[in-house]
PDB file of C-alpha atoms in Angstrom:
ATOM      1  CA  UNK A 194     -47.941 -56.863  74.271  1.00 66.00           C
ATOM      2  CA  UNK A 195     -51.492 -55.998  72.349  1.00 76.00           C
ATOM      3  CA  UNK A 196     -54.267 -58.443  73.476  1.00 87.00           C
ATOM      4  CA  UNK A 197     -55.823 -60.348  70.727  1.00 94.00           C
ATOM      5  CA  UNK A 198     -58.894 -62.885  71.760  1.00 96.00           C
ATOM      6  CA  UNK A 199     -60.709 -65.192  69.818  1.00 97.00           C
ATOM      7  CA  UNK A 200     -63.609 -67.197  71.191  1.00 97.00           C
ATOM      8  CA  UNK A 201     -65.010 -69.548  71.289  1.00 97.00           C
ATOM      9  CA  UNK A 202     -61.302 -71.667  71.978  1.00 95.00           C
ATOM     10  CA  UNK A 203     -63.052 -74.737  69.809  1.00 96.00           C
ATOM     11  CA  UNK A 204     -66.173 -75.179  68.040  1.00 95.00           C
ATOM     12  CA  UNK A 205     -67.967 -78.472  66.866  1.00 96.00           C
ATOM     13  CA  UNK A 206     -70.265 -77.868  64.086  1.00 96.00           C
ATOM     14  CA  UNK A 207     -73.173 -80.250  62.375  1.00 97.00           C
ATOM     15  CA  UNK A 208     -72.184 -80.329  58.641  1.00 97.00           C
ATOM     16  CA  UNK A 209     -74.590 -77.993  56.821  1.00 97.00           C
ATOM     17  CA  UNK A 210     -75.128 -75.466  59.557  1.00 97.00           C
ATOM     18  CA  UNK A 211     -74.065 -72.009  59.703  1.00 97.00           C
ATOM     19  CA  UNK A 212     -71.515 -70.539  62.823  1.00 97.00           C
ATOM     20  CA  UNK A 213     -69.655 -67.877  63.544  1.00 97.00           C
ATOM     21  CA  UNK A 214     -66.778 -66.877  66.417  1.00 95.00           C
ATOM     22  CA  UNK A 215     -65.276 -63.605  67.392  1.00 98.00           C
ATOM     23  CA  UNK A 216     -61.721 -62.190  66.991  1.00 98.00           C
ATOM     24  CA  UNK A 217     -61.900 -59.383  69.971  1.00 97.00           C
ATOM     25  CA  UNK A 218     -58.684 -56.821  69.756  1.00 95.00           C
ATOM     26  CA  UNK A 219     -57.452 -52.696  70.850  1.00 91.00           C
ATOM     27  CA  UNK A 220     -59.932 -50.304  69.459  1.00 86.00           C
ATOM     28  CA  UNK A 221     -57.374 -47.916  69.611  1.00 84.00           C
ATOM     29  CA  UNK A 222     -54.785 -47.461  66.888  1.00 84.00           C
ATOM     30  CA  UNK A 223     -56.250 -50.042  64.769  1.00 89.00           C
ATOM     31  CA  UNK A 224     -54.592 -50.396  61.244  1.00 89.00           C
ATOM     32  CA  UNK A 225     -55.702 -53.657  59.863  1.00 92.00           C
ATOM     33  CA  UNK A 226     -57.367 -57.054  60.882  1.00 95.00           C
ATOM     34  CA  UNK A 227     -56.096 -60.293  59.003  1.00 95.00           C
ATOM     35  CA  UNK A 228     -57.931 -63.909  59.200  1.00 97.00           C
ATOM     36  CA  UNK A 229     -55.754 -67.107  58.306  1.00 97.00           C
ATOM     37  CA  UNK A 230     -57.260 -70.504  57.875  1.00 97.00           C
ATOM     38  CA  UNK A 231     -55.169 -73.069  58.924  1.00 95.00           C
ATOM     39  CA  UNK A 232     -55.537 -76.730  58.409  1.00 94.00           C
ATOM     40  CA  UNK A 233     -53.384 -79.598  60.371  1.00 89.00           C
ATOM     41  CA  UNK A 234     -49.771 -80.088  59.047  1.00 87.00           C
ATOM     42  CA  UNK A 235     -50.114 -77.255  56.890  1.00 91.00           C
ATOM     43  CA  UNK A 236     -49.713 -73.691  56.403  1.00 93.00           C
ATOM     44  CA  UNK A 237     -52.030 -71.053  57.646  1.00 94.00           C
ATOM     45  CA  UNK A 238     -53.486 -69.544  54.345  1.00 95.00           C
ATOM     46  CA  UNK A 239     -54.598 -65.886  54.148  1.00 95.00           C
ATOM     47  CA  UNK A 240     -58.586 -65.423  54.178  1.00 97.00           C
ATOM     48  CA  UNK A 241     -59.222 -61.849  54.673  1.00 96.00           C
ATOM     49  CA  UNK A 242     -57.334 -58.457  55.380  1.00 94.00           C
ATOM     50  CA  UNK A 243     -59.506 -55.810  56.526  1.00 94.00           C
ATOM     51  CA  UNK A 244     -58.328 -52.107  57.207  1.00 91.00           C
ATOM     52  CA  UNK A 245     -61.860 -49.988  57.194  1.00 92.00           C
ATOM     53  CA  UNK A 246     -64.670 -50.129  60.077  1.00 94.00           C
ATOM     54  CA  UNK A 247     -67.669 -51.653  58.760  1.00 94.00           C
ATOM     55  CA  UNK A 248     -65.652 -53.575  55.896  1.00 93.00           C
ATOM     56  CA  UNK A 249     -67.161 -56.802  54.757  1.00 97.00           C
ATOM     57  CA  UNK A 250     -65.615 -59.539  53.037  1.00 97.00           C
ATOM     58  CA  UNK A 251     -66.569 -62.638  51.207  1.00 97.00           C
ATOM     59  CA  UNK A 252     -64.761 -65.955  50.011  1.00 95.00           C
ATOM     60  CA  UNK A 253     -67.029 -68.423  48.508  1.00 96.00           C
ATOM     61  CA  UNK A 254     -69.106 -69.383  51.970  1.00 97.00           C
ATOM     62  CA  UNK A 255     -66.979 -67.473  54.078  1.00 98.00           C
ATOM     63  CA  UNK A 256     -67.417 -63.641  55.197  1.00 98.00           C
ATOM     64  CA  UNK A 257     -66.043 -61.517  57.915  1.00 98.00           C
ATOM     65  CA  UNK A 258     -67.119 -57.889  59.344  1.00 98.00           C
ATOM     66  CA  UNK A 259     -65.270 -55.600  61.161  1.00 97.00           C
ATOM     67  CA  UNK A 260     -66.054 -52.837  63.572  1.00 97.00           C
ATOM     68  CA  UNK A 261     -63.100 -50.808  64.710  1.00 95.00           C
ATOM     69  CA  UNK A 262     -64.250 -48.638  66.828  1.00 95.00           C
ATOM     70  CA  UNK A 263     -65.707 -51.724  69.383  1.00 95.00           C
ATOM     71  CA  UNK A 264     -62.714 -53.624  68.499  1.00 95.00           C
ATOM     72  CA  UNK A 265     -63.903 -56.812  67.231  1.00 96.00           C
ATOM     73  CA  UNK A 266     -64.189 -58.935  63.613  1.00 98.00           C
ATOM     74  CA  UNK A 267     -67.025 -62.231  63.119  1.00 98.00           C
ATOM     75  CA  UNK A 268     -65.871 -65.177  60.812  1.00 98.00           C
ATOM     76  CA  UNK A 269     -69.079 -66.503  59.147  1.00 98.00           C
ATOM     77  CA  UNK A 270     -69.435 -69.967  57.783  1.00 98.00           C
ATOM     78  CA  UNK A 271     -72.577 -70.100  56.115  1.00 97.00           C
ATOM     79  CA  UNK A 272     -73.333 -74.589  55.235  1.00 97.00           C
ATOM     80  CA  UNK A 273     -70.386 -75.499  56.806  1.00 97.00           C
ATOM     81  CA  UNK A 274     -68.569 -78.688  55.244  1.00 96.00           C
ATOM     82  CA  UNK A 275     -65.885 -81.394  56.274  1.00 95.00           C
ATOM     83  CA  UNK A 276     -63.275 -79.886  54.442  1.00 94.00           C
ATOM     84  CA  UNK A 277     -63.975 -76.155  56.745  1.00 96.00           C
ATOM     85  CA  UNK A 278     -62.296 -77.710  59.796  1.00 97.00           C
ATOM     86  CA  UNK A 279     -59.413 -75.762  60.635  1.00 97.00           C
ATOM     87  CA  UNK A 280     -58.210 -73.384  63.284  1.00 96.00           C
ATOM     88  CA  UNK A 281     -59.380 -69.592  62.653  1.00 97.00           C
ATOM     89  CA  UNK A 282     -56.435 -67.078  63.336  1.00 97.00           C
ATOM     90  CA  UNK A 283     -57.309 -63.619  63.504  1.00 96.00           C
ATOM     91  CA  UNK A 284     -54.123 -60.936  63.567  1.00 94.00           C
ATOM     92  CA  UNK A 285     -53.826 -57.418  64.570  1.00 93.00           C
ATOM     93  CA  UNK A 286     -51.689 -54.781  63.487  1.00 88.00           C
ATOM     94  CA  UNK A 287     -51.669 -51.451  65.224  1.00 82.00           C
ATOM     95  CA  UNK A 288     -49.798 -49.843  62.748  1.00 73.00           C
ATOM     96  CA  UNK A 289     -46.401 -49.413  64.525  1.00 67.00           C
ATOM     97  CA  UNK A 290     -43.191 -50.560  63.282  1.00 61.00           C
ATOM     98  CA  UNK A 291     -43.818 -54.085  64.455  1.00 66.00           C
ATOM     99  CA  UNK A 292     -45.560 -57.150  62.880  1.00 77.00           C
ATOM    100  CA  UNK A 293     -48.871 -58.639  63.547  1.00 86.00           C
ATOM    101  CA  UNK A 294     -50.382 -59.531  67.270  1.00 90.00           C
ATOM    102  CA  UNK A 295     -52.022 -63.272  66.197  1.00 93.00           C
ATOM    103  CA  UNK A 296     -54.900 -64.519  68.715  1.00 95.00           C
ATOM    104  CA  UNK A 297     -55.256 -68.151  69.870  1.00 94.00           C
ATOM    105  CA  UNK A 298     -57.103 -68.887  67.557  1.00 96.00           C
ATOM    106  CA  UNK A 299     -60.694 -70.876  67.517  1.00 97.00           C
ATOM    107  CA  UNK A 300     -60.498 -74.832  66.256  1.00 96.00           C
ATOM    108  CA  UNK A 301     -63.529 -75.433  64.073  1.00 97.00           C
ATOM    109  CA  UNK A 302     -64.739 -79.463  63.670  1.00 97.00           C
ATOM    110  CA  UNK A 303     -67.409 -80.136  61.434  1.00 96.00           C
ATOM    111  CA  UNK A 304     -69.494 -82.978  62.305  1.00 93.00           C
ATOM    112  CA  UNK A 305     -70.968 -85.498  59.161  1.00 89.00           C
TER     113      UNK A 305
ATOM    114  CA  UNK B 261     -43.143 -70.046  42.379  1.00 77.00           C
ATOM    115  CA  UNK B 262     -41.728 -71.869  45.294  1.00 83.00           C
ATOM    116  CA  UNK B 263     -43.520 -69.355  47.449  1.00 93.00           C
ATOM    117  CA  UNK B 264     -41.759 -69.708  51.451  1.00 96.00           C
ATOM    118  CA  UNK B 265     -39.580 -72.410  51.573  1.00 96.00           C
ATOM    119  CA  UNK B 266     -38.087 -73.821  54.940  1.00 97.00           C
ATOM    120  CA  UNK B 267     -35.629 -76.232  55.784  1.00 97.00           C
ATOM    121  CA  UNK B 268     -35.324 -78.378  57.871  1.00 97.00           C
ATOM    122  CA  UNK B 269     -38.829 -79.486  58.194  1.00 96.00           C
ATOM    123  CA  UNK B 270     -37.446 -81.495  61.057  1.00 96.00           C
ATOM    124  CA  UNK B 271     -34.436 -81.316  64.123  1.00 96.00           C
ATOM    125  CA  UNK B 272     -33.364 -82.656  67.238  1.00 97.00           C
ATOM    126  CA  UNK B 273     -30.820 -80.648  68.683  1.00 97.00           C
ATOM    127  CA  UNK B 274     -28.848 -81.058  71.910  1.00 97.00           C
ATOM    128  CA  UNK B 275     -28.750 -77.933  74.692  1.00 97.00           C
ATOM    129  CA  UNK B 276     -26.366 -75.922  74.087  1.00 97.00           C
ATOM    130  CA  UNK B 277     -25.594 -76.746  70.247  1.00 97.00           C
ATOM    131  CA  UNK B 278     -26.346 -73.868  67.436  1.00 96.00           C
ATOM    132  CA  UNK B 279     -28.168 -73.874  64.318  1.00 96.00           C
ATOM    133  CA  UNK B 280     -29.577 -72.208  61.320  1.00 97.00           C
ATOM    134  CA  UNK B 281     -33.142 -72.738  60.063  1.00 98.00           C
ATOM    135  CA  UNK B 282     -33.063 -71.484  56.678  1.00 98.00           C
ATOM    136  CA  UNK B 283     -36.056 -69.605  54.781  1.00 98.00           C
ATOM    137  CA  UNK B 284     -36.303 -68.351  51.413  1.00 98.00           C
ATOM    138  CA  UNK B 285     -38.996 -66.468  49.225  1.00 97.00           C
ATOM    139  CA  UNK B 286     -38.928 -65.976  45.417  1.00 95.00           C
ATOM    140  CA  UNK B 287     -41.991 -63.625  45.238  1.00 94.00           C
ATOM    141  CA  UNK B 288     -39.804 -60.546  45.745  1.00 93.00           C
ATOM    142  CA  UNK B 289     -41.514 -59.641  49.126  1.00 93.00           C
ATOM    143  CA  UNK B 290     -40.128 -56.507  51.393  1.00 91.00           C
ATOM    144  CA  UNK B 291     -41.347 -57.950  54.522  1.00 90.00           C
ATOM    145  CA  UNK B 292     -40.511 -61.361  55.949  1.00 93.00           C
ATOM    146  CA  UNK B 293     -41.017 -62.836  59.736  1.00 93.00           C
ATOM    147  CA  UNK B 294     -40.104 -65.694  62.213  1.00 96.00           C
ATOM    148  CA  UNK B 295     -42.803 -67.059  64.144  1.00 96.00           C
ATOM    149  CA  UNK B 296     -42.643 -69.590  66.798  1.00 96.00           C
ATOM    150  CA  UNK B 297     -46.346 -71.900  67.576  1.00 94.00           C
ATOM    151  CA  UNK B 298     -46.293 -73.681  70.961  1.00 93.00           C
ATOM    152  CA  UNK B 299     -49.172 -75.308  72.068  1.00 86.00           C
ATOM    153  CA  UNK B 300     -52.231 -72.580  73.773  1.00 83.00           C
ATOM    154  CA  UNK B 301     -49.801 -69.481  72.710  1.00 84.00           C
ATOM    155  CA  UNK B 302     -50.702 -68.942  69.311  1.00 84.00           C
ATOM    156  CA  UNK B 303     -48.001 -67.611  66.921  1.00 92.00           C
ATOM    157  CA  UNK B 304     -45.316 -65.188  68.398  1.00 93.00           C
ATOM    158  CA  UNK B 305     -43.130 -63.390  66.574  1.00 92.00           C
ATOM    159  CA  UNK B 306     -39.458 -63.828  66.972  1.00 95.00           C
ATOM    160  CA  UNK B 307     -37.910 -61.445  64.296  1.00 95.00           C
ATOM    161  CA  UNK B 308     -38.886 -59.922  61.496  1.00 92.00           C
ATOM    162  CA  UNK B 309     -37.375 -57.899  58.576  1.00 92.00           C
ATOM    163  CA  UNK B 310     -38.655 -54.918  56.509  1.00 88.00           C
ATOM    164  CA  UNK B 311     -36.010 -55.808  53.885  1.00 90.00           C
ATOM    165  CA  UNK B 312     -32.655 -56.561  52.517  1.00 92.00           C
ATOM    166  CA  UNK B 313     -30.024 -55.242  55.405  1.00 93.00           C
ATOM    167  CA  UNK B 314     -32.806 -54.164  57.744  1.00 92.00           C
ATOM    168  CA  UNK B 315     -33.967 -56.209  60.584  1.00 94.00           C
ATOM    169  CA  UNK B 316     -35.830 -55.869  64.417  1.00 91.00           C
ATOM    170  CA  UNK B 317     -37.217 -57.980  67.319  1.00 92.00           C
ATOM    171  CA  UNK B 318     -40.248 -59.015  67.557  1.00 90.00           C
ATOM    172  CA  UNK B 319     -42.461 -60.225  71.015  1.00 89.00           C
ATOM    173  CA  UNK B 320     -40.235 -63.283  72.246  1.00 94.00           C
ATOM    174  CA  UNK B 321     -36.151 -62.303  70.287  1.00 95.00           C
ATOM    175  CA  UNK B 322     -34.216 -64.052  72.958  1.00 95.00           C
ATOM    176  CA  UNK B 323     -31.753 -66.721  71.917  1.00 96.00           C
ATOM    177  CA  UNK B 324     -32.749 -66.240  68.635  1.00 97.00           C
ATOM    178  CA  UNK B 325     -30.845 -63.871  65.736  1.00 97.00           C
ATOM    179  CA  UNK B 326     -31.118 -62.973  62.514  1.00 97.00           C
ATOM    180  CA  UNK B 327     -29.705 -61.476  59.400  1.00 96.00           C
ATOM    181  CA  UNK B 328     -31.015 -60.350  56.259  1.00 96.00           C
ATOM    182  CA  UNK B 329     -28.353 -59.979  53.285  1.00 96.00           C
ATOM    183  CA  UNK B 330     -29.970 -60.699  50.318  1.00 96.00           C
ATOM    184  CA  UNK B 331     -34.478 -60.337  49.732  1.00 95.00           C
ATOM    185  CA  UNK B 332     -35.074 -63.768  49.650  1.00 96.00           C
ATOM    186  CA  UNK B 333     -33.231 -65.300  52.263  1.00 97.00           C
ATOM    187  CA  UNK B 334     -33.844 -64.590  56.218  1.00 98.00           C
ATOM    188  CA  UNK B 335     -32.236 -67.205  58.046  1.00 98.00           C
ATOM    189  CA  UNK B 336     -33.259 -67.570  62.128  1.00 98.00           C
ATOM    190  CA  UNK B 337     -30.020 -68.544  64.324  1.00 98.00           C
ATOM    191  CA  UNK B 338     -30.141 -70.227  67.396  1.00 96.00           C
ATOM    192  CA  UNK B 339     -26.855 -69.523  69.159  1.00 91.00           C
ATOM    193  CA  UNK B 340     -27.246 -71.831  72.050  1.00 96.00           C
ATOM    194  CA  UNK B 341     -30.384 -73.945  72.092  1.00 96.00           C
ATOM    195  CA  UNK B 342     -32.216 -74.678  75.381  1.00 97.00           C
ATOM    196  CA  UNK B 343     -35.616 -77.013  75.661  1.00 97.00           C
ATOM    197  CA  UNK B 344     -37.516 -73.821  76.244  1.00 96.00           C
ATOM    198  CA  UNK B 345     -37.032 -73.792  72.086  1.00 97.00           C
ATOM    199  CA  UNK B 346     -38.761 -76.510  71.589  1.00 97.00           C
ATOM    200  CA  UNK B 347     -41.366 -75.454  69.129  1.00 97.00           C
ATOM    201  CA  UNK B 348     -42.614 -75.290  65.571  1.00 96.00           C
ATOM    202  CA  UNK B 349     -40.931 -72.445  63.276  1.00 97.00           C
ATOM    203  CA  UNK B 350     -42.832 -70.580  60.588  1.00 97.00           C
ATOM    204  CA  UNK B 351     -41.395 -68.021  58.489  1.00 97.00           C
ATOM    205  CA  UNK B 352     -43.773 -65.610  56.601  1.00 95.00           C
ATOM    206  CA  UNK B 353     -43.507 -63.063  54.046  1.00 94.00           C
ATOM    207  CA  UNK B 354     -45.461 -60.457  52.425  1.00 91.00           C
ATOM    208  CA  UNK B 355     -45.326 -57.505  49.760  1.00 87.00           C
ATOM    209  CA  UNK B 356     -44.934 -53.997  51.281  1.00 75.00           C
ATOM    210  CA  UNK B 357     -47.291 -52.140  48.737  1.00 60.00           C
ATOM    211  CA  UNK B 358     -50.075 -50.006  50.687  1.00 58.00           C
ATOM    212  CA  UNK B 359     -48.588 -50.077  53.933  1.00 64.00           C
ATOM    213  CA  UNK B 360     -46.699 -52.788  55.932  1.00 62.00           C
ATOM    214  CA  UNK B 361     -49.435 -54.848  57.392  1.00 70.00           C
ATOM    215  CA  UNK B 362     -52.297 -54.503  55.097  1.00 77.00           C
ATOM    216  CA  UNK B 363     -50.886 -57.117  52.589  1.00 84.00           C
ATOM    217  CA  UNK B 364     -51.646 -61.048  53.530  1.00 90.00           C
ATOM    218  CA  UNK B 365     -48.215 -63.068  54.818  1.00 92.00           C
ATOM    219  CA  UNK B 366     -47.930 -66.575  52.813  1.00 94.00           C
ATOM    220  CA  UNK B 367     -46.158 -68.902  55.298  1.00 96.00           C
ATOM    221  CA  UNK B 368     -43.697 -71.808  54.435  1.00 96.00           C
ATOM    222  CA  UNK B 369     -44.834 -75.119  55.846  1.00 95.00           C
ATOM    223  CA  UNK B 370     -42.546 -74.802  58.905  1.00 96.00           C
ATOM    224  CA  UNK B 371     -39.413 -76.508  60.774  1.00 97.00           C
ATOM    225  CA  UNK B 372     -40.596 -78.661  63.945  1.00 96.00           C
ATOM    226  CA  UNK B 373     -37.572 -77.976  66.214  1.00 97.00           C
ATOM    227  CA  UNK B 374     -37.332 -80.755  69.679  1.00 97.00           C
ATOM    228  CA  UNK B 375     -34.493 -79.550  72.104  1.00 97.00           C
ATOM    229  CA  UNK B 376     -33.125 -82.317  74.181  1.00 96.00           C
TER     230      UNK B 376
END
């Protein structure tokens, strides 16, 4: 079973500031690094897939980085806004035959 | 599109008694997945499938089967269902192109399953 972290667990945020949390998982045999957003009573929704060290990607006033070799990914949220609380998933896939190692997750509130 | 559909999106079930939570995808996707969310686990994968005829186990497969017979249908059986099931289903799929795991999943809107 691969180990997959995300911190912090939850996160309360003042509408309008900027946060980030970690997604912390093997640096060995990495293959690709996927961030869901998921809202309450729906469906987690794809944000990012990531497969090269140093990639960074941007949605609007999201971003992530990754860094393979350290084994970890940041989820940025730059002005965050009511409608950006959610739980964060982060997945890893080590490139076997098997399908993706999901972490806890980290449950973002945003504060008016 | 549909995208992932699921049904039930709700079930009470008695120990011991069987079912079938159905999923379906019309996007064409190789890949499709069973995940189970319990409260402080995450999401766990049950079983997934590579495509049509082709299936394996994922992290937590026990008491759980499944079959894959056409590419838009993977339906997860639950031969004998025990409280230890009690959970919320997803099912997830995703296009193959570029490798296995570096295309998103799109989930269906999942089955909340209580064992009694």
């Amino acid at each position: 079973i691969l180990n997959v972290e995300q911190s912090p667990q939850s996160l309360h945020v003042q509408e309008g500031d900027s946060t980030n949390f970690t997604c912390s998982f093997p640096s060995s045999n990495f293959y690709a690094l996927h961030w869901y957003r998921w809202e309450t009573a729906k469906s987690p929704e794809a944000l990012f897939v990531m497969t090269l060290n140093g990639d960074e990607k941007k949605k609007g006033r999201i971003s992530a980085t990754l860094n393979t070799k350290e084994g970890y990914s940041y989820l940025y949220i730059k002005g965050s806004q009511p409608e950006d609380s959610a739980t964060y998933l982060c997945a890893f896939h080590g490139g076997g035959a098997d399908g993706l190692t999901f972490g806890k997750g980290t449950h973002l509130i945003i504060q008016p | 599109n549909a995208g992932v559909t699921q049904t039930p999106k709700f079930q009470v079930l008695k120990t011991g008694q069987s079912m079938t939570l159905q999923c379906a995808q019309d996007m064409n996707h190789e890949y499709m997945s069973w995940y189970r969310q319990d409260p402080g686990m995450g999401l766990r994968l049950i079983h997934y499938s590579v495509g049509a005829g082709i299936t394996d186990q994922g992290e937590v497969p026990n008491g759980y089967n499944v079959s894959r017979s056409t590419t838009e249908d993977f339906p997860l059986r639950l031969l004998s269902a025990a409280p230890s099931q009690t959970s919320v289903y997803f099912c997830a799929s995703s296009y193959s192109g570029q490798g296995l795991a570096r295309n998103e999943q799109f989930f269906g809107p999942g089955t909340r399953l209580t064992v009694l």
